[in-house]
Short mmCIF file of C-alpha atoms in Angstrom, two decimals:
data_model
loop_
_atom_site.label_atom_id
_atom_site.label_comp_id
_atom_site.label_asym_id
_atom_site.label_seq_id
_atom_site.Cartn_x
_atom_site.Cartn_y
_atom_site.Cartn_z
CA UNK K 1089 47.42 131.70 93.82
CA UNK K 1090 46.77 134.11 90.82
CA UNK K 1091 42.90 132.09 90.95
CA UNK K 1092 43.67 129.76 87.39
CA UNK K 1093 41.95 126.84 89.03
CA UNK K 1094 39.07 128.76 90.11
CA UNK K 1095 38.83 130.44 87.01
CA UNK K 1096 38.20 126.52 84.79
CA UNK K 1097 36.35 125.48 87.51
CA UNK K 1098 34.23 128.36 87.48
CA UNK K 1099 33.72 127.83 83.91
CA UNK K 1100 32.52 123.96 84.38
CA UNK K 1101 29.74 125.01 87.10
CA UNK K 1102 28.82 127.39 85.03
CA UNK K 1103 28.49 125.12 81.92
CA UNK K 1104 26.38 122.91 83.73
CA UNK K 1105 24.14 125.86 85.71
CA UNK K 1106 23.61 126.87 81.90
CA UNK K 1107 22.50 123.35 80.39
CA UNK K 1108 20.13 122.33 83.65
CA UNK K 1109 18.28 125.59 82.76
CA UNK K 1110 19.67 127.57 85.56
CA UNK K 1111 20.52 130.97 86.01
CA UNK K 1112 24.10 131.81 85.94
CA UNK K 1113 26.44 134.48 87.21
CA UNK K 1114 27.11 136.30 84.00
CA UNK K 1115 25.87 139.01 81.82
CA UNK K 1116 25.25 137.35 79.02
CA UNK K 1117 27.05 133.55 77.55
CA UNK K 1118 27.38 131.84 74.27
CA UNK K 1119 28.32 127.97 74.87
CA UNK K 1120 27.32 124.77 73.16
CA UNK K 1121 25.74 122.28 74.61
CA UNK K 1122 27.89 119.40 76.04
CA UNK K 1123 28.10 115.56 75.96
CA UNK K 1124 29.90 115.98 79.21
CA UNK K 1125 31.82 117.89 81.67
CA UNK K 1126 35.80 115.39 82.05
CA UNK K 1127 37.99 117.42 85.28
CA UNK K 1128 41.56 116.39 85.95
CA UNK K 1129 41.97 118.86 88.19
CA UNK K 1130 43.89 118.37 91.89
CA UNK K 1131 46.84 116.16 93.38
CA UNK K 1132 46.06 112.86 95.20
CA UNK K 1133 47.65 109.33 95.74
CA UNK K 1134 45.83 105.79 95.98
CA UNK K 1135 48.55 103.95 98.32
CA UNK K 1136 46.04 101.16 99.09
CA UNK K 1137 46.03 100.19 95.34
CA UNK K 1138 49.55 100.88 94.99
CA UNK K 1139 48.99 104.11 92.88
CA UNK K 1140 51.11 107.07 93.30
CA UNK K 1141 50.15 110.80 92.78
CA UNK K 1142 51.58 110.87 89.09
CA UNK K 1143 50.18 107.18 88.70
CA UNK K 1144 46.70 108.76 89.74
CA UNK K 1145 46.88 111.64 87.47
CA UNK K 1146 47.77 109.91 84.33
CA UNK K 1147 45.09 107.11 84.72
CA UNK K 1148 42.44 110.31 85.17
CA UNK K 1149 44.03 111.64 82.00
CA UNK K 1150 43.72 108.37 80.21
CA UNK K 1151 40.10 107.98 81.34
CA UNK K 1152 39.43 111.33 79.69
CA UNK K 1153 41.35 110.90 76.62
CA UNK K 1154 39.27 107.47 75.99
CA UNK K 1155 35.77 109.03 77.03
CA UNK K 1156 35.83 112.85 75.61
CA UNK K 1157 34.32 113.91 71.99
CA UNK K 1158 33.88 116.63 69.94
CA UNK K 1159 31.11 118.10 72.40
CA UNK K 1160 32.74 117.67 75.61
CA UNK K 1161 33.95 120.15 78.01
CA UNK K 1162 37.66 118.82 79.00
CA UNK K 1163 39.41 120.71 82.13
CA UNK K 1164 43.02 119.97 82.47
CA UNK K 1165 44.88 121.47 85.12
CA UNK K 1166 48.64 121.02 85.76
CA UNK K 1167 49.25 117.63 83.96
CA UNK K 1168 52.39 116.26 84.35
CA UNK K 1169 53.68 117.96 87.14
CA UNK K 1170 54.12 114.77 89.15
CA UNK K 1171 57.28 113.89 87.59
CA UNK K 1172 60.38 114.63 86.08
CA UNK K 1173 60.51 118.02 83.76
CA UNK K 1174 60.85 116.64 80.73
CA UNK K 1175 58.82 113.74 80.78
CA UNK K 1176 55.89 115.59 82.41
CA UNK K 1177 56.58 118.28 80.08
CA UNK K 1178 56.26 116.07 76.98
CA UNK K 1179 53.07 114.39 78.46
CA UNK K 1180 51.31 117.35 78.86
CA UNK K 1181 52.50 118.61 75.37
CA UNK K 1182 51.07 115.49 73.82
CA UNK K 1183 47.83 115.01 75.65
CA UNK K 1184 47.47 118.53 74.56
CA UNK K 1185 47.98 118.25 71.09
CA UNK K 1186 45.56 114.96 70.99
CA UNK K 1187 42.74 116.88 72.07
CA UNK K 1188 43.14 120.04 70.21
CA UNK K 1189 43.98 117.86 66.74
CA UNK K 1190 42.14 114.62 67.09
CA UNK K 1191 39.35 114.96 69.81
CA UNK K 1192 38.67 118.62 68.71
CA UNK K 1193 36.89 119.57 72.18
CA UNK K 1194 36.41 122.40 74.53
CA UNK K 1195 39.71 122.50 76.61
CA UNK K 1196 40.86 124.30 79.30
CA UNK K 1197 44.32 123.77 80.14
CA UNK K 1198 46.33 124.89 82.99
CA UNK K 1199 50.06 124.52 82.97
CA UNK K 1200 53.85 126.64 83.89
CA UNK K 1201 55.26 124.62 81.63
CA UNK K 1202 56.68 127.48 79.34
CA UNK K 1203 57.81 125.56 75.67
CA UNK K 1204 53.38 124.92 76.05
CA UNK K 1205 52.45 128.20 74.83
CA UNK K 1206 54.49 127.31 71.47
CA UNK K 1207 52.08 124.83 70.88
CA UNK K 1208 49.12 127.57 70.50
CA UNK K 1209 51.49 128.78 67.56
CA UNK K 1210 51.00 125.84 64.95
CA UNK K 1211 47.29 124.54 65.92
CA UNK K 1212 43.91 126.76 65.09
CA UNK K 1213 41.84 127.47 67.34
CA UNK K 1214 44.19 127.23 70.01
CA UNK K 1215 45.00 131.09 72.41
CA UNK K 1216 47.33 131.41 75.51
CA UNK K 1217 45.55 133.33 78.37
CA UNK K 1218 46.97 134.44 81.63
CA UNK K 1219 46.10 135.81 85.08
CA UNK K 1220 46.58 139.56 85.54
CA UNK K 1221 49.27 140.30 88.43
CA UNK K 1222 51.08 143.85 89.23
CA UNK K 1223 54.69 143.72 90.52
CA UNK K 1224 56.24 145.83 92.63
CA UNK K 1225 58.30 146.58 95.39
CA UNK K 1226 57.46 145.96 98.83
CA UNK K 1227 58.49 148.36 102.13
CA UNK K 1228 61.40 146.15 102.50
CA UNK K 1229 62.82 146.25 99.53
CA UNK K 1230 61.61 142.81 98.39
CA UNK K 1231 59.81 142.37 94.57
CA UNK K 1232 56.09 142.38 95.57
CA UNK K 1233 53.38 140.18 93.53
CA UNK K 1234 49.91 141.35 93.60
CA UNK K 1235 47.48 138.75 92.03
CA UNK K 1236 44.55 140.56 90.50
CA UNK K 1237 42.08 137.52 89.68
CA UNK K 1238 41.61 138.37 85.97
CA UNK K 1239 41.74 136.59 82.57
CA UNK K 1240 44.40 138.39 80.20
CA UNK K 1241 45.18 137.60 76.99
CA UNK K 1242 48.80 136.03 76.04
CA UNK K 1243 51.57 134.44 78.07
CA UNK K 1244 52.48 135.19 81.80
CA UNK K 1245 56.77 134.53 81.07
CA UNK K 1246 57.64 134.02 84.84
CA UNK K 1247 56.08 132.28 87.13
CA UNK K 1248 55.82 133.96 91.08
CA UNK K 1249 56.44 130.79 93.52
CA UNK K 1250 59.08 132.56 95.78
CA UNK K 1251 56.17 135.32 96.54
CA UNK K 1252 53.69 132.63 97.25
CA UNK K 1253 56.46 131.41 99.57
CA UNK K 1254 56.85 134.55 101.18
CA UNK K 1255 53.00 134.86 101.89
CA UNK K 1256 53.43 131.23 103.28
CA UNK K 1257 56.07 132.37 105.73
CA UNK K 1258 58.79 130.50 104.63
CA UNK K 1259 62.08 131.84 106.42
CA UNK K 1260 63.48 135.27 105.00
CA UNK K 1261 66.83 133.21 104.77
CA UNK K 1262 64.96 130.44 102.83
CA UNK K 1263 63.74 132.67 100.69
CA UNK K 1264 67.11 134.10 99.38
CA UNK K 1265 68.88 131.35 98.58
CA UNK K 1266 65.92 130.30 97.25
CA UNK K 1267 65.62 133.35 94.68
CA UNK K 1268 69.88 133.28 94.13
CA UNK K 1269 69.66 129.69 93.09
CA UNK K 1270 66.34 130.99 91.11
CA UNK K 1271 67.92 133.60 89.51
CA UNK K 1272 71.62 131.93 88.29
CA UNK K 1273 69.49 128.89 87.06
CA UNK K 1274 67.24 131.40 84.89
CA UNK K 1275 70.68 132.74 83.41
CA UNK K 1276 71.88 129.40 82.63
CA UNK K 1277 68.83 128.86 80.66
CA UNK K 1278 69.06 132.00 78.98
CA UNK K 1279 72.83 131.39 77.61
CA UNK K 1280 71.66 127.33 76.87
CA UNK K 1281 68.88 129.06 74.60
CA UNK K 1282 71.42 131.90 73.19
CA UNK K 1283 73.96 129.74 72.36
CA UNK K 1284 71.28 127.65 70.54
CA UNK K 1285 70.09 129.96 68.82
CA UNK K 1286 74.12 131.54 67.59
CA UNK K 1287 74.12 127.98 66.07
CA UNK K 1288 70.56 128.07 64.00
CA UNK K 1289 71.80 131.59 62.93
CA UNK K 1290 75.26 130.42 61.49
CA UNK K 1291 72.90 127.49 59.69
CA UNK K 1292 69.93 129.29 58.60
CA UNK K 1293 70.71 130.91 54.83
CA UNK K 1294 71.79 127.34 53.67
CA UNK K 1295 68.80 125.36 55.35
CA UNK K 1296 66.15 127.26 54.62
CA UNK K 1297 62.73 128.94 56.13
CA UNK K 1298 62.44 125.93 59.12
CA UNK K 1299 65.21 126.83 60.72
CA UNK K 1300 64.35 130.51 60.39
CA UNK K 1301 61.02 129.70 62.32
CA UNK K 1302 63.46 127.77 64.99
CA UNK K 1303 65.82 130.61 65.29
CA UNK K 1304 62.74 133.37 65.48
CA UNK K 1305 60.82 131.09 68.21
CA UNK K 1306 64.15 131.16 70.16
CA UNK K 1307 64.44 134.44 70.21
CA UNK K 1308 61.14 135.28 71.24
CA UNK K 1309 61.42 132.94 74.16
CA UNK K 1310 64.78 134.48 75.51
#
């Protein structure tokens, strides 16, 4: 909703527009040429050859990971989403890692996978961008998201899928629960990281500056 696909794929016509020779929609533009354009972009199953949705998305992903190369233009949008947290978590973190470190291409990579934007910390060449919202309140009192369709520098630390539920018309009741059970797992999360961080803090004069870079990227997430 806050236009992220739009935005890469946006990017990809426009890479091509540039390297056909074409006009483009854009003052001015400063890209290399490219090999080719690999999209994993989307969510669809391939029941007749027994593939599910998550099935479908990795092979994509592995089909891109074999092909790509230093002068390819590599959209990834909401890998690992089709399965549990952690796992799809990790898979995303990984794939991303491979083709920041080893493949070294152009990549745009879509994700609300939070622990992600650490990974921009370590690697060069690597930034965390966001789409521009506003919140606010709405006439009846409910928090009100308005999505502003621009690129912003840094992380967005909350996702908004209870608005985009409102705007769908999900019940009012719905709703919520929906933002109760929301907010008591967010504190849960919070004291999980706290208490996580209390224990790097009693450790961290005797094991030296790693676990200072632990505790300091805990606190910054809570």
């Amino acid at each position: 909703m806050g236009g992220k696909s739009s935005f890469v794929r946006a990017v990809s016509l426009i890479a091509l527009l540039a390297q056909v020779g074409s006009f483009i929609p854009a003052d001015s533009l400063r890209m290399t040429l490219c090999d080719a354009i690999h999209t994993r972009t989307g969510a669809r199953d391939n029941l007749f050859a027994n593939e599910s949705t998550f099935m479908v998305e990795v092979s994509e992903t592995a089909r891109i990971l074999r092909s790509a190369t230093p002068n390819s233009l590599v959209i990834l949008d909401e890998l690992g989403r089709g399965t549990s947290t952690h796992d799809g978590a990790a898979i995303a973190q990984a794939v991303l890692h491979h083709v920041v470190t080893e493949t070294r291409c152009l990549t745009l990579f879509i994700t609300h996978y939070q622990n992600l934007a650490r990974v921009a910390d370590g690697l060069e060449g690597l930034a965390n961008v966001h789409m521009k919202f506003k919140a606010g309140t709405g006439p009846d009192g409910d928090e009100e998201i308005t999505f502003l369709y621009e690129v912003g520098e840094g992380v967005a630390h909350r996702s908004y899928g209870l608005n985009v539920a409102r705007l769908a018309h999900i019940p009012k009741k719905v709703i919520e629960l929906a933002a109760e059970k929301s907010s008591a797992m967010e504190s849960k999360m919070r004291m999980r990281r706290l208490k996580g961080a209390y224990r790097l803090l009693s450790d961290v004069i005797g094991d030296g500056p790693d676990q200072l870079d632990s505790l300091i990227a805990a606190i910054e997430q809570l």
